[in-house]
XYZ file of C-alpha atoms in Angstrom:
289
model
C 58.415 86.366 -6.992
C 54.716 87.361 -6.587
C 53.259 87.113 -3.207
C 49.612 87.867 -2.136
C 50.045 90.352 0.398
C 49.524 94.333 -0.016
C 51.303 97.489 1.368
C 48.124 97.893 3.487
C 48.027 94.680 5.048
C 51.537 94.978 5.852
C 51.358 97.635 8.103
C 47.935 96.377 9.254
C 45.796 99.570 8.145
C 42.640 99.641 6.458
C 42.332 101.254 2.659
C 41.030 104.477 3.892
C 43.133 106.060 6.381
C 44.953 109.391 7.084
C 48.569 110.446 6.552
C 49.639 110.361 10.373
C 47.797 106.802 10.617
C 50.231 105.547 8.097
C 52.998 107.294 9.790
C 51.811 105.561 13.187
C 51.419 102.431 11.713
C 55.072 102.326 10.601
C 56.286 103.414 13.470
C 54.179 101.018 15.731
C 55.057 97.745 13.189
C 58.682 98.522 13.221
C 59.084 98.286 16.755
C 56.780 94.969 17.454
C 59.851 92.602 16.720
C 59.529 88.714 15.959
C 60.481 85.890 18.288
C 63.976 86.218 19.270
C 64.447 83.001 18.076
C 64.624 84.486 14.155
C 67.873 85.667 12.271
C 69.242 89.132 11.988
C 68.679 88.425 8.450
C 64.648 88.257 8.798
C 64.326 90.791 11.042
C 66.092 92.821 8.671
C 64.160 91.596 5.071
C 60.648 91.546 7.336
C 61.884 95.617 8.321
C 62.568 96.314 4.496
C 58.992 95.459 3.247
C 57.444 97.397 6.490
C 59.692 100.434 4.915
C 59.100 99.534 1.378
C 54.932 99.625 2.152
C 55.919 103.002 3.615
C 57.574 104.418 1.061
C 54.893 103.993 -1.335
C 51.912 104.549 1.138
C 53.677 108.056 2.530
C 52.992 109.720 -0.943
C 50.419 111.233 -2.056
C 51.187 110.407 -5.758
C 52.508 106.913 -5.323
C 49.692 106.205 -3.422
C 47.058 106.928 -5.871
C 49.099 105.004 -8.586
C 49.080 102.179 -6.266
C 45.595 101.855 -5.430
C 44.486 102.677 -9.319
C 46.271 98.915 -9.522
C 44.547 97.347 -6.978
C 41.512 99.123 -5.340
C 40.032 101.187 -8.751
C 37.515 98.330 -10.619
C 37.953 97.772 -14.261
C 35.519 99.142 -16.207
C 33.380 96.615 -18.364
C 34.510 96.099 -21.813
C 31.541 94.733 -23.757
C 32.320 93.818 -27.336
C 30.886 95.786 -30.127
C 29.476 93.051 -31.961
C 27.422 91.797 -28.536
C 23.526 92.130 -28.158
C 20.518 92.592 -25.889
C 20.208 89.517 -27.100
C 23.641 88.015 -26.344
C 23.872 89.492 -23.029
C 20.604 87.895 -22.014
C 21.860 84.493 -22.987
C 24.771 85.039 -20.557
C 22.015 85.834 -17.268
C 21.060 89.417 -18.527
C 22.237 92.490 -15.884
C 23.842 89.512 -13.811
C 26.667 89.079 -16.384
C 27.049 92.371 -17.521
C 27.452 94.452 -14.088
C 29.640 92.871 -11.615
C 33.479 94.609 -12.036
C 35.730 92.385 -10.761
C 38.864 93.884 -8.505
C 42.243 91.739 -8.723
C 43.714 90.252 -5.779
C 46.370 92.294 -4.771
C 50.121 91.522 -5.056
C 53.191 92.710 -4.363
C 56.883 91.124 -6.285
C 59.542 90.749 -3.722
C 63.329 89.548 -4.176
C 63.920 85.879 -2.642
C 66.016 87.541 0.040
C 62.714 89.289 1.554
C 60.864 85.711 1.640
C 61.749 85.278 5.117
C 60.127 88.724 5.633
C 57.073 88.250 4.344
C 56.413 84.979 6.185
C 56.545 86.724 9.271
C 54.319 89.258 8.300
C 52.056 86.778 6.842
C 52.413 84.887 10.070
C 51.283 88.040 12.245
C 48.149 88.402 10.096
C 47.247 84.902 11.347
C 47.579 83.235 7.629
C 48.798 80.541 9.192
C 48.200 78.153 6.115
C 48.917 80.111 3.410
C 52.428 80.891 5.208
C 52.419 76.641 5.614
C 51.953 76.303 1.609
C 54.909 79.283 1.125
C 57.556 77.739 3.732
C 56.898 74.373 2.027
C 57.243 75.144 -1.142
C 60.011 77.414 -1.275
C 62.051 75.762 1.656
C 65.626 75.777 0.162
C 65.085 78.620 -1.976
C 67.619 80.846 0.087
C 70.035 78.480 2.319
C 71.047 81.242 4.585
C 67.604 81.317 5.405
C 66.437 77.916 5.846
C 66.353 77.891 9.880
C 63.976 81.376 9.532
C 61.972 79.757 7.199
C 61.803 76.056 9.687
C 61.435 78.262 12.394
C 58.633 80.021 10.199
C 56.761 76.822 9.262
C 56.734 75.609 12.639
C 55.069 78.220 14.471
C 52.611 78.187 12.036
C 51.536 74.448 12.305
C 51.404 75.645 16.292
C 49.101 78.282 15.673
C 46.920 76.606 12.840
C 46.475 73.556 15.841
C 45.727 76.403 18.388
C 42.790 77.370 16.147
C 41.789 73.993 15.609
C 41.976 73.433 19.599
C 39.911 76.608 19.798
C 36.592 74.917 17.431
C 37.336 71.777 19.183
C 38.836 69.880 16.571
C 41.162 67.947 18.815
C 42.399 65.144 16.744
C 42.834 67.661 14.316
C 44.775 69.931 16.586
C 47.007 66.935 17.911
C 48.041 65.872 14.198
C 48.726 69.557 13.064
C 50.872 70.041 16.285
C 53.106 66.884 15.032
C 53.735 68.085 11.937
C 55.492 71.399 13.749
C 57.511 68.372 15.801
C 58.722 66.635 12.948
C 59.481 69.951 10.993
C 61.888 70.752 14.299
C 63.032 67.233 15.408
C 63.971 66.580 11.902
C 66.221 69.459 11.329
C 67.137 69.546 15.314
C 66.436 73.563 15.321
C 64.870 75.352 18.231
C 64.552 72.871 21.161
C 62.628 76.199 22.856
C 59.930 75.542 20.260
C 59.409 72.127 19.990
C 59.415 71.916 23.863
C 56.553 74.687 23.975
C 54.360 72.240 21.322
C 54.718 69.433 23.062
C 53.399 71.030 26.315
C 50.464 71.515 23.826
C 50.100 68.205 22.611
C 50.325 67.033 26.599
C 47.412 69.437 27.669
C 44.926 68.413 24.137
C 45.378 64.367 25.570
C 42.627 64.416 27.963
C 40.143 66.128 25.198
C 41.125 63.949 22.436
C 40.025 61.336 24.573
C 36.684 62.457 25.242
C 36.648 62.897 21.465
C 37.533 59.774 20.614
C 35.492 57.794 22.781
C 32.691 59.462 22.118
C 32.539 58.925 17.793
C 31.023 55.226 18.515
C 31.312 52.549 20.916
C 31.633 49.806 18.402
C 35.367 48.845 17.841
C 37.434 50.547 15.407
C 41.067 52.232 15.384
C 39.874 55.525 16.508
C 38.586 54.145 19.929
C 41.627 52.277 19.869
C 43.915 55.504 19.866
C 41.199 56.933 22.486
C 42.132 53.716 24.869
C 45.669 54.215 24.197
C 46.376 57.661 25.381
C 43.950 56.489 28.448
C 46.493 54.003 29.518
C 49.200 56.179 28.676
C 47.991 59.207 30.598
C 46.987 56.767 33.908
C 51.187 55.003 33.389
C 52.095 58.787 33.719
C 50.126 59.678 36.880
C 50.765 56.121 38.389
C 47.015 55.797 38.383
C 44.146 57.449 39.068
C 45.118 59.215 42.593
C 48.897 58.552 41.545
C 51.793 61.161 42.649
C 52.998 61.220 38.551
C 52.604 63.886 36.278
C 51.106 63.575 32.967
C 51.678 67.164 32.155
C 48.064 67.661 31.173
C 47.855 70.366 33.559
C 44.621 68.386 35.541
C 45.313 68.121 39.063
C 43.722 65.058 41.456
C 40.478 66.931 41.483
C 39.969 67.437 38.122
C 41.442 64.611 36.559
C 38.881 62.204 38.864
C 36.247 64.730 37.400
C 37.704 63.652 33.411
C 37.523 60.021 34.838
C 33.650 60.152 35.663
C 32.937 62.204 32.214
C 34.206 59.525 30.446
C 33.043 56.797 32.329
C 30.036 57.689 29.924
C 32.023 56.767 26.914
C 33.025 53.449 28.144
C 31.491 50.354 27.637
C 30.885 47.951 30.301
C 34.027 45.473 29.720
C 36.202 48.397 28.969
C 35.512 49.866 32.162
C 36.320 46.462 33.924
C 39.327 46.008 32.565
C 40.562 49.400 33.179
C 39.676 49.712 36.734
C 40.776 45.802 37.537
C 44.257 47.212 36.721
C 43.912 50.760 38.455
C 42.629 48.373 41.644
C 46.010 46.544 41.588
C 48.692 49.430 41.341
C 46.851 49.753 44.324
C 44.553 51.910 44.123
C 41.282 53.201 46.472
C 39.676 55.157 43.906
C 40.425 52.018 40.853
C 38.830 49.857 43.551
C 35.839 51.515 44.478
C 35.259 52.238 40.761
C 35.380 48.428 39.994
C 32.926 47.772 42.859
């Protein structure tokens, strides 16, 4: 199978580089090992493309063949019979001059999937590993957990980066598809515990999110209320002793309480703190007042 990946980007060097770079690169790769969550078996096929990209990289010769593939552009082929004419139809120097490069491949055996997703993985091509796990899933049964393991992580990391540009909601529903990947196959507890502690700390933001889109009505307000009431049943209200596990401690969860007061309507706002007043609470009370 064809995978888009190159010997460069598997060690993680640039096009130009020396001799002992290449060695150092190897060298430096080999020994930054994956979770220890994965197999033998993908430490092993993710070590046998490091040492394949090695191989190839190490030699003068093999290296020049390799980048004539990839790196040298092809030269334009015009036809014989074509024109000034015909060319200027076609947009002139703008169709005739731009060599195009291919995108560089490499063919690996099914075995060195697993491999290759890691590697992928550590380059931060989170989706593209997403699309691969996905699609080639049962490919190679003994390494099915690698690859759930594989898929998982990256759904974590892809809602990281969506966390990171503030994309909450969009963080929160890319975090539950790692869940279901893990709670459906019951792999890697360790994982799915670590995600969820993510999904606990993103409430209090998708509810600023959500409750600030519109104050009409609507199923997304909804969900924002929701995880509200769900968050204050956690703490045992406002000033509660409970834990949430959003990380926000009495001071700075009454701090998210009057920034999205702003968010609230009027009657929402009632209703909430009529309820907070009666666990009881001072700080529900006062609020109601």
């Amino acid at each position: 199978m064809r995978i888009p990946l190159d010997y460069y980007r598997i060690l993680g060097i640039p096009f130009q580089v020396s001799a002992e770079q290449i060695d150092l690169a190897h060298a430096d790769r080999g020994r930054q090992l994956p979770r220890q969550e994965y197999s033998q078996t993908a430490i092993i096929a993710r070590q046998h493309l490091l040492d394949e990209a090695y191989q190839v990289l190490s030699e003068p010769d093999r290296r020049r063949d390799y980048d004539a593939q990839f790196f040298d552009p092809n030269p334009l082929l015009l036809n014989p019979e074509s024109t000034a004419e015909n060319l200027d139809s076609q947009g002139g120097e703008a169709a005739a001059a731009s060599p195009e490069y291919p995108t560089p491949q490499i063919t690996i055996a099914p075995a060195d999937l697993v491999g290759a997703l890691l590697i992928l993985q550590e380059l931060g091509e989170y989706e593209l590993v997403i699309r691969l796990a996905e699609t080639y899933l049962d490919l190679e049964p003994t390494t099915r957990p690698d690859m759930i393991l594989t898929l998982a992580l990256a759904y974590g990391e892809l809602s990281r980066e969506y966390w990171q540009d503030k994309n909450y909601e969009q963080a929160a529903s890319t975090a539950a598809k790692a869940l279901t990947c893990l709670e459906q196959e019951q792999m890697f507890p360790q994982v799915a515990s670590e995600i969820r502690h993510d999904c606990d700390r993103l409430r209090p933001y998708r509810i600023l999110e959500l409750l600030s889109q519109e104050k009409k009505p609507g199923l997304a307000r909804q969900r924002g209320l929701n995880l509200l009431e769900e968050m204050l049943s956690a703490r045992g209200g406002i000033d509660g002793p409970g834990d949430d596990r959003s990380g926000l401690g009495v001071d700075n969860f009454l701090r998210f309480i009057q920034q999205l007061r702003v968010y609230l309507t009027q009657a929402e706002q009632e209703k909430i703190w009529a309820k907070e007043a009666q666990r009881p609470s001072a700080v529900g009370n006062y609020l109601l007042v």
